Structure formats: structure tokens, C-alpha cells
Tab-separated table of C-alpha atoms in Angstrom:
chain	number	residue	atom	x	y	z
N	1	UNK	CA	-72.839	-93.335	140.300
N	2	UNK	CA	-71.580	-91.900	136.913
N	3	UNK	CA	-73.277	-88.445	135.945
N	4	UNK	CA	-74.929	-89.691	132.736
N	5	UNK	CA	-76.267	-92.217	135.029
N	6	UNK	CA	-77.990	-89.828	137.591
N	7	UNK	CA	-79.524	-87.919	134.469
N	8	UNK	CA	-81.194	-90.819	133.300
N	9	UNK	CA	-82.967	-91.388	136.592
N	10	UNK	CA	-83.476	-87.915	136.967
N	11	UNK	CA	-85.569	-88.491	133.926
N	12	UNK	CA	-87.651	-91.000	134.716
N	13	UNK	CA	-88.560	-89.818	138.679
N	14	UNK	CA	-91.611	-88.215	137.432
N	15	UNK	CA	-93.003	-90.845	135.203
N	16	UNK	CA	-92.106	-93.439	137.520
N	17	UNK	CA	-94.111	-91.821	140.284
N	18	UNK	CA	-97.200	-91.246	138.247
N	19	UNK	CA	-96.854	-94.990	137.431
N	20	UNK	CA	-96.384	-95.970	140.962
N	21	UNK	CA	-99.689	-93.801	141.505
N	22	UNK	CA	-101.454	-95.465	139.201
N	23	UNK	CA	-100.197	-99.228	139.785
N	24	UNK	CA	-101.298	-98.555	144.196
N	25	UNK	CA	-105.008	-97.950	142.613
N	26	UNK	CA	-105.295	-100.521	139.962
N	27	UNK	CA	-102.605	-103.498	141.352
N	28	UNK	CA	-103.002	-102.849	145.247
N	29	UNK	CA	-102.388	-106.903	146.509
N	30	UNK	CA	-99.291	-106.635	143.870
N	31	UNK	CA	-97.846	-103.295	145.435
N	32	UNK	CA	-98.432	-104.347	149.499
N	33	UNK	CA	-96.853	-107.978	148.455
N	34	UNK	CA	-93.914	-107.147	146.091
N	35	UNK	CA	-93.069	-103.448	146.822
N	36	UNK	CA	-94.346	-102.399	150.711
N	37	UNK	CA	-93.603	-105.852	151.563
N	38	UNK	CA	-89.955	-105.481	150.376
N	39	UNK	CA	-88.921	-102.049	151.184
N	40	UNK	CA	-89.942	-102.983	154.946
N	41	UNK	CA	-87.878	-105.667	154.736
N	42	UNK	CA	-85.194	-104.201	153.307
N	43	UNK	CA	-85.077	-101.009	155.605
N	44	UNK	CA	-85.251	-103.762	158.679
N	45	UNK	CA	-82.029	-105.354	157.678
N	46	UNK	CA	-80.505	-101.724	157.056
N	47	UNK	CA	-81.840	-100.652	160.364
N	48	UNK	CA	-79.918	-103.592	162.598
N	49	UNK	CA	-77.324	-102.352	164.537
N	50	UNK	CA	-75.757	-106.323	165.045
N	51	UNK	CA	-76.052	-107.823	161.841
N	52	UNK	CA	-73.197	-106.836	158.771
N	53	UNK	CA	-74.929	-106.863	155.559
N	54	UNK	CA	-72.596	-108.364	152.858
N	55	UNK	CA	-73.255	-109.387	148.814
N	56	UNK	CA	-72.322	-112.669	147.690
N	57	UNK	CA	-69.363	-111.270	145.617
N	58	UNK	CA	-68.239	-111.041	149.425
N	59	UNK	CA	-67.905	-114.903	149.737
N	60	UNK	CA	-64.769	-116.374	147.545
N	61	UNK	CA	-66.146	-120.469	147.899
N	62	UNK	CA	-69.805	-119.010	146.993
N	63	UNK	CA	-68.450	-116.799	143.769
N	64	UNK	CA	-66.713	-119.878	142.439
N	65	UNK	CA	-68.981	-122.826	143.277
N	66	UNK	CA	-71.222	-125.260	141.102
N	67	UNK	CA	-73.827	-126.462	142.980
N	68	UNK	CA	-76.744	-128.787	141.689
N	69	UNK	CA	-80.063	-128.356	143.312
N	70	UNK	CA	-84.221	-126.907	143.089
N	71	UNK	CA	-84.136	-123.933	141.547
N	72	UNK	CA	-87.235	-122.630	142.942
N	73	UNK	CA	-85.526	-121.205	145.862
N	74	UNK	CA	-81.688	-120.218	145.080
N	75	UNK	CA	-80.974	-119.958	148.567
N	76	UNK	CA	-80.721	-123.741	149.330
N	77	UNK	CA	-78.166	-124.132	146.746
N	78	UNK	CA	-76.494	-121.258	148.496
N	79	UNK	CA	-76.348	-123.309	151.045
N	80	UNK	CA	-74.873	-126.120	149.758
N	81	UNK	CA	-72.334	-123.651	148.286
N	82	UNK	CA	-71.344	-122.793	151.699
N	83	UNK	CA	-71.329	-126.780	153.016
N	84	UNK	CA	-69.352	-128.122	149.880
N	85	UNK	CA	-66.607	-124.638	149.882
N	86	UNK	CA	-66.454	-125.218	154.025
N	87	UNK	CA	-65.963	-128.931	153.606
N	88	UNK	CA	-68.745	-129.546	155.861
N	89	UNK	CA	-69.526	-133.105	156.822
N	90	UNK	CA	-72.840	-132.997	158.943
N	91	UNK	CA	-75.397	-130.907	158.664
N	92	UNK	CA	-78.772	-130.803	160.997
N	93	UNK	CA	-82.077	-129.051	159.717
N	94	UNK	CA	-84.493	-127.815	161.970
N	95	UNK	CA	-88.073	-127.768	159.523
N	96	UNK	CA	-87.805	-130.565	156.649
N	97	UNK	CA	-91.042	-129.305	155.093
N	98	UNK	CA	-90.424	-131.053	151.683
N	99	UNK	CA	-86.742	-131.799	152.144
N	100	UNK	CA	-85.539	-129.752	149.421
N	101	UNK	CA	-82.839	-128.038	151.209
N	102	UNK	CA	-81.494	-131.022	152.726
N	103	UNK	CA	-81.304	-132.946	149.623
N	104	UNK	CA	-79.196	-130.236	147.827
N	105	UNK	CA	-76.393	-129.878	150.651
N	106	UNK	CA	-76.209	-134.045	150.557
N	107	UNK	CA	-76.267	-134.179	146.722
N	108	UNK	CA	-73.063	-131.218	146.554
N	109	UNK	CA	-71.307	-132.656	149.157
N	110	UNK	CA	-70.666	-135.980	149.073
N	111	UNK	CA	-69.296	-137.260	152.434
N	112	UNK	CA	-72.401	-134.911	154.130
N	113	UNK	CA	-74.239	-136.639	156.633
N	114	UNK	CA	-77.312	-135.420	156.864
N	115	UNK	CA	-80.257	-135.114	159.995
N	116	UNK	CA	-83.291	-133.318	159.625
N	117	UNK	CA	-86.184	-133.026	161.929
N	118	UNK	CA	-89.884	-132.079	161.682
N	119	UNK	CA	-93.296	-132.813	163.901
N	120	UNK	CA	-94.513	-136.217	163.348
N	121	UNK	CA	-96.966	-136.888	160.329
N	122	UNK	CA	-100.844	-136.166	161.430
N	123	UNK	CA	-99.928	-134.208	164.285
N	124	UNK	CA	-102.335	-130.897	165.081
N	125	UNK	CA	-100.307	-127.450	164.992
N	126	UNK	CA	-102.417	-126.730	168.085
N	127	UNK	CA	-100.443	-129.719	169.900
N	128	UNK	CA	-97.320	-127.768	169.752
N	129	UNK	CA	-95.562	-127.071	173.528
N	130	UNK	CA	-94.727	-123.504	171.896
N	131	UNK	CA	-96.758	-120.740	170.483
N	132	UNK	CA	-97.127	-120.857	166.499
N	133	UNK	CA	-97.607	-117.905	164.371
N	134	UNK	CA	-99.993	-118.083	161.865
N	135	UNK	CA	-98.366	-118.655	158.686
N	136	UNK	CA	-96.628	-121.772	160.727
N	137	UNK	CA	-99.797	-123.606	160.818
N	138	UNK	CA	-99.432	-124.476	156.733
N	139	UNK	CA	-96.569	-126.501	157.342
N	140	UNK	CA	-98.696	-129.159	159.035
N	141	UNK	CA	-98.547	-131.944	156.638
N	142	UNK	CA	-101.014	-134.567	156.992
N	143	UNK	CA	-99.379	-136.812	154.018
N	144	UNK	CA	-95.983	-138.200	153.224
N	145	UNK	CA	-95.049	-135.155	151.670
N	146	UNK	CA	-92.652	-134.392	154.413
N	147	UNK	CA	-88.896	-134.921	153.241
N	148	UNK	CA	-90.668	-136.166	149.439
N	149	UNK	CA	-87.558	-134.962	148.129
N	150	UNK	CA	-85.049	-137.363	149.585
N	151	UNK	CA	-87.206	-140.008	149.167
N	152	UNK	CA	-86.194	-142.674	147.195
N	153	UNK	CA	-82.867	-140.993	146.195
N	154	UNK	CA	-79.156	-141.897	146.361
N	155	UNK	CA	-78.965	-139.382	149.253
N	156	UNK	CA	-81.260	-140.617	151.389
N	157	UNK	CA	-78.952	-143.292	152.898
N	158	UNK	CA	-76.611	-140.066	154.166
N	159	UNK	CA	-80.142	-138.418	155.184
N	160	UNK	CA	-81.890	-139.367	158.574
N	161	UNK	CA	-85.307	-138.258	158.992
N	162	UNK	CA	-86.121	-137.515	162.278
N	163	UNK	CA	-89.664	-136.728	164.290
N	164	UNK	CA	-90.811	-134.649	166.841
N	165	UNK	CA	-91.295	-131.196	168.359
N	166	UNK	CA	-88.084	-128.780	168.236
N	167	UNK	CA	-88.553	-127.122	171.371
N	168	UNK	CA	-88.970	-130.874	173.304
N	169	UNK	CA	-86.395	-132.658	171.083
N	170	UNK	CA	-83.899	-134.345	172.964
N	171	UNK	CA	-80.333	-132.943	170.816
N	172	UNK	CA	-77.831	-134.013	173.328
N	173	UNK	CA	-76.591	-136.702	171.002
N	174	UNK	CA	-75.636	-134.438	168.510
N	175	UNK	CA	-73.400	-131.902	171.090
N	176	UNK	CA	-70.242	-130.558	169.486
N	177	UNK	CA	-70.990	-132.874	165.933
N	178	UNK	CA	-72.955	-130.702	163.497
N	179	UNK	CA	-70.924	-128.793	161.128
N	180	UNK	CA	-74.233	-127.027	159.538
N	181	UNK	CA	-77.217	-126.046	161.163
N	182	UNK	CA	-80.136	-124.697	159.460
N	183	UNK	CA	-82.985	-123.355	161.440
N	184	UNK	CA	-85.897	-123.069	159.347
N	185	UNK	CA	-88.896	-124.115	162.048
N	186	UNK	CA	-91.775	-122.470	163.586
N	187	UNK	CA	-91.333	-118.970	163.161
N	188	UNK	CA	-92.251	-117.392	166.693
N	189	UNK	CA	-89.646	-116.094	168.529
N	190	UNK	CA	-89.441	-118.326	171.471
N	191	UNK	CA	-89.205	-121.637	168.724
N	192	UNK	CA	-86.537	-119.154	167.069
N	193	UNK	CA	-84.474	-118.760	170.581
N	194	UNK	CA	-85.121	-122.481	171.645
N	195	UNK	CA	-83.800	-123.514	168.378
N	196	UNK	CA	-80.721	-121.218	168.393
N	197	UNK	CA	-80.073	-122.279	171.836
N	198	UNK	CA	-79.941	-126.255	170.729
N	199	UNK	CA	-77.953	-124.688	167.791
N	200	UNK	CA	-75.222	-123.455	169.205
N	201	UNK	CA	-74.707	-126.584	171.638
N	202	UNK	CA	-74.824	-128.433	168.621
N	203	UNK	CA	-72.265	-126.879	166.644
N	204	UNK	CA	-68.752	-128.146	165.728
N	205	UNK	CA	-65.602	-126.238	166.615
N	206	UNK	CA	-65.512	-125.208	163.244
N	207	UNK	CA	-69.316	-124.987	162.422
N	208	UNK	CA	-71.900	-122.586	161.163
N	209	UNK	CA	-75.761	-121.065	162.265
N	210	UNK	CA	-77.998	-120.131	159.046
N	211	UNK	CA	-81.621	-118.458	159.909
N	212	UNK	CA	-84.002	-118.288	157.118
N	213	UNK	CA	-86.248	-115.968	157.023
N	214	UNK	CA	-84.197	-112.899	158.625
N	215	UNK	CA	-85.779	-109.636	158.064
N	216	UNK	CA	-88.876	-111.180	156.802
N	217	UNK	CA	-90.553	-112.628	159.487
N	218	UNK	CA	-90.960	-110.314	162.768
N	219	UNK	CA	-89.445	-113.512	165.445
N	220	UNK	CA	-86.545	-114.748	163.402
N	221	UNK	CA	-85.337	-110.859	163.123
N	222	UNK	CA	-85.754	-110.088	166.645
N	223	UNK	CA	-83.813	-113.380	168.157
N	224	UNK	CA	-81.345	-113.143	165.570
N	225	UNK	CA	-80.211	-108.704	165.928
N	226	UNK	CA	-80.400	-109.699	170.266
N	227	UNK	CA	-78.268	-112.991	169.844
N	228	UNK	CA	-75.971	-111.458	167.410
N	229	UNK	CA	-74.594	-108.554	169.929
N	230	UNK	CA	-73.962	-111.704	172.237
N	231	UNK	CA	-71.364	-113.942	169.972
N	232	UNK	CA	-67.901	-114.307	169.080
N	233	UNK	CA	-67.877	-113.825	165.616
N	234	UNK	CA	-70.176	-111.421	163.576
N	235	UNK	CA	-73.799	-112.600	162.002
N	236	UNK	CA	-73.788	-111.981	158.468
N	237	UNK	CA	-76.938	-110.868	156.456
N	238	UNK	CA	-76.556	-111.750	152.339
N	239	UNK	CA	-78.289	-109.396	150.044
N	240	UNK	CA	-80.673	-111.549	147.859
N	241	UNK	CA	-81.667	-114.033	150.344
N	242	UNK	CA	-83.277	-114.226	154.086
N	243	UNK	CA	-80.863	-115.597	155.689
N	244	UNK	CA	-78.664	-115.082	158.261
N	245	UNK	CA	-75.285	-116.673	158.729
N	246	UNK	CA	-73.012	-117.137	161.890
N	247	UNK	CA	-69.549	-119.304	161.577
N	248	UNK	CA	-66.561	-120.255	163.477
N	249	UNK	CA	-65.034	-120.020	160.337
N	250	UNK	CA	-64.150	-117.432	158.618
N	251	UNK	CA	-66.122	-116.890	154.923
N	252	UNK	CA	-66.224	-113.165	154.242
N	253	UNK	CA	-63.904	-111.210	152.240
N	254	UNK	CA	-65.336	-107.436	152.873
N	255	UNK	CA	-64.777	-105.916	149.597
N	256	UNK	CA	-65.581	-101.776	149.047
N	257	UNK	CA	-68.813	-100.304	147.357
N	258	UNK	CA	-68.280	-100.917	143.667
N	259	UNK	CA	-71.225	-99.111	141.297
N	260	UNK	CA	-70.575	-102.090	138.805
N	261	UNK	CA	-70.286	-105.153	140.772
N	262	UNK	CA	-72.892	-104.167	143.408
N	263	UNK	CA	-76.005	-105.003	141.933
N	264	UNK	CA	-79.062	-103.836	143.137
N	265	UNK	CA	-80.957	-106.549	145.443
N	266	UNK	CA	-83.998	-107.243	147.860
């Protein structure tokens, strides 16, 4: 970092901590959610001994791409990035939730065939043959909100929507054939490993594992640092997102520390 730089911050250390004082009495919920909440994270993913940390600028098809999608969660057009740049042709989502995610790999790529599986409309998170943790439970939809996005779209002819519980779910059919799998269930860590396991069977020659919620949510992190000491290829972290990324392709240019091009990120 350039000295003028480090004088500046020099500067503001005091001021900052007496704000940072102030802002823990008067905006506690804001500090535990947006600043504890984050620096755990962050020092989680810096902590894993299995899992390479890499920016986006890292990823050539990524830097490049335009990518339509819901901007209310950049990572799913990420995503698509990765699908359209890897010419992926079939992708498989494990969690549909509202179907956001799915709809923006179909829409960017246009001969992506799509599956995408979630428990059954009206069933009770207590019916589940696998613990939940808690936060799971709010992804219980008892209306047709599931996959609302797709619905009624051009895509949805490339999308299948299919039912049922992940850790039951027959996926022989799909052995070898998916090109993209995103695992995005229940949150626990045995869904997590049951999941991954399916994954990997699932996955093309040339095919790729994203996690979300890596380094935010205590199960996905654990299954992901033990699996990732056990594979081929490396698992990838990406600053700025919570995911995770394994692929039989190569995607990563390493590229050294740069104080300009590295921007700060969470």
C-alpha cells in the first residue's frame, strides 16, 4: 500500500474506533449482523487450510461476460457467467426456493437444460428423513411460490421442476449428465454431504460443484474444507460471494496481489 495511503488510515484509526464504540451501544443488531457477522465469516474462509481463495479478476470468462438476470443476489448471475463461459449444457439445482437462480443460467445460456428439485408443496419441514437447521425451516413453502420465477417464461420448457426430498431422491438417471450442479438445500451438514455425494456421481467429465453458502453457514463450511482435501482438483472460494466452486475444468487464472485491482471484499 502506497505511503500517503497508510497516513491517511493512520489518521482516521482513532476516530474510527471511537465511532465503532459508539455505533456497538447505539446500533447493536446492525454491528452483530453486518460487522461481527462478517468478520467471522471472513476470518473462516481465511482460516481453511483446503479451500484457495481467489477474486473474480481471477476468472477470464467471468471478467468478460454479460449476463442477464435478478439483481438482488449477484451471485446467480455469477453463475450463469460460469455456465454460458464453460459452455455448459445441463445444469441440476438442489433447493429451487423461488427459481431465481435457475432461470438466470437457462436465460444466458441458451441450449441449457435445466432440472431443479425441491420438497413437494405443503409438505412439513418436520417430515424431512434428515435433520434441518433452523433457518431451513423458512424455506417451507406452502404456496406456488416455489420455482415462481420460471413460471410462465420462455425458459421453462428447458426447465424441469422436480419434487421430493434430496437426501431420498432417486439421481441415478442423471449419472455422468449434469454439467452444473448447484447445491443450495437444507443447510445441515449431513443434507450438505448427502448432496455432495449425489453431486459428484452426477457430474459430467467436464462438470462443475458450486456450494452456496460457504463460510456462512457452520454445515456447508465444514463438508466443503473435509471434502475439498479429498478431490482431484482444488475448491475455489470467490471473494464477494458464498460460494464455493469445484470443476473438472480448469477456470482460474491465479494472478499476484495487486493494491489497485484487489478491491476490498466480504
Amino acid at each position: 500500500m502506497p505511503e500517503k495511503t497508510l497516513d491517511r488510515n493512520r489518521g482516521l484509526l482513532l476516530p474510527t474506533l471511537r465511532g465503532v464504540a459508539r455505533g456497538i451501544v447505539r446500533r447493536r443488531d446492525e454491528f452483530r449482523h453486518h460487522v461481527a457477522r462478517d468478520a467471522w465469516t471472513v476470518a473462516k474462509r481465511f482460516a481453511a487450510p483446503s479451500v484457495v481463495n481467489i477474486e473474480k479478476r481471477e476468472i477470464p470468462l467471468v471478467m468478460w461476460a454479460v449476463v442477464e438476470g435478478w439483481l438482488d443476489d449477484h451471485q446467480r448471475m455469477l453463475i450463469a457467467a460460469l455456465a454460458k463461459g464453460l459452455d455448459h449444457r445441463t445444469f441440476f439445482e438442489i433447493g429451487t426456493n423461488r427459481g431465481r437462480t435457475t432461470w438466470t443460467v437457462v436465460r444466458n445460456s441458451p441450449e441449457m437444460r435445466a432440472f431443479t428439485l425441491d420438497v413437494p408443496l405443503g409438505d412439513a419441514s418436520s417430515a424431512t428423513a434428515l435433520d434441518l437447521a433452523s433457518d431451513d425451516h423458512h424455506f417451507f413453502r406452502p404456496d406456488e411460490a416455489t420455482g415462481e420465477a420460471f413460471h410462465d417464461t420462455p425458459e421453462a420448457e428447458r426447465i424441469t421442476q422436480l419434487w421430493g426430498d434430496s437426501a431420498t431422491f432417486d439421481f441415478s438417471p442423471y449419472a455422468g449428465e449434469i454439467d452444473l450442479v448447484y447445491i443450495d438445500g437444507a443447510h445441515t451438514y449431513d443434507y450438505v454431504k448427502a448432496d455432495t455425494a449425489n453431486a459428484l456421481r452426477m457430474l459430467s467429465p467436464t462438470g462443475m460443484i458450486v456450494w452456496d453458502d460457504y463460510g456462512s453457514n457452520p454445515g456447508v463450511y465444514q463438508l466443503v474444507n473435509e471434502v475439498a482435501a479429498t478431490l482431484d482438483r482444488p475448491v475455489y472460494h470467490v471473494y464477494g460471494t458464498r460460494m464455493a466452486i469445484y470443476s473438472r475444468q480448469d477456470f482460474v487464472h491465479r494472478l499476484p496481489y495487486d493494491d489497485h485491482a484487489s478491491l476490498p471484499t466480504v
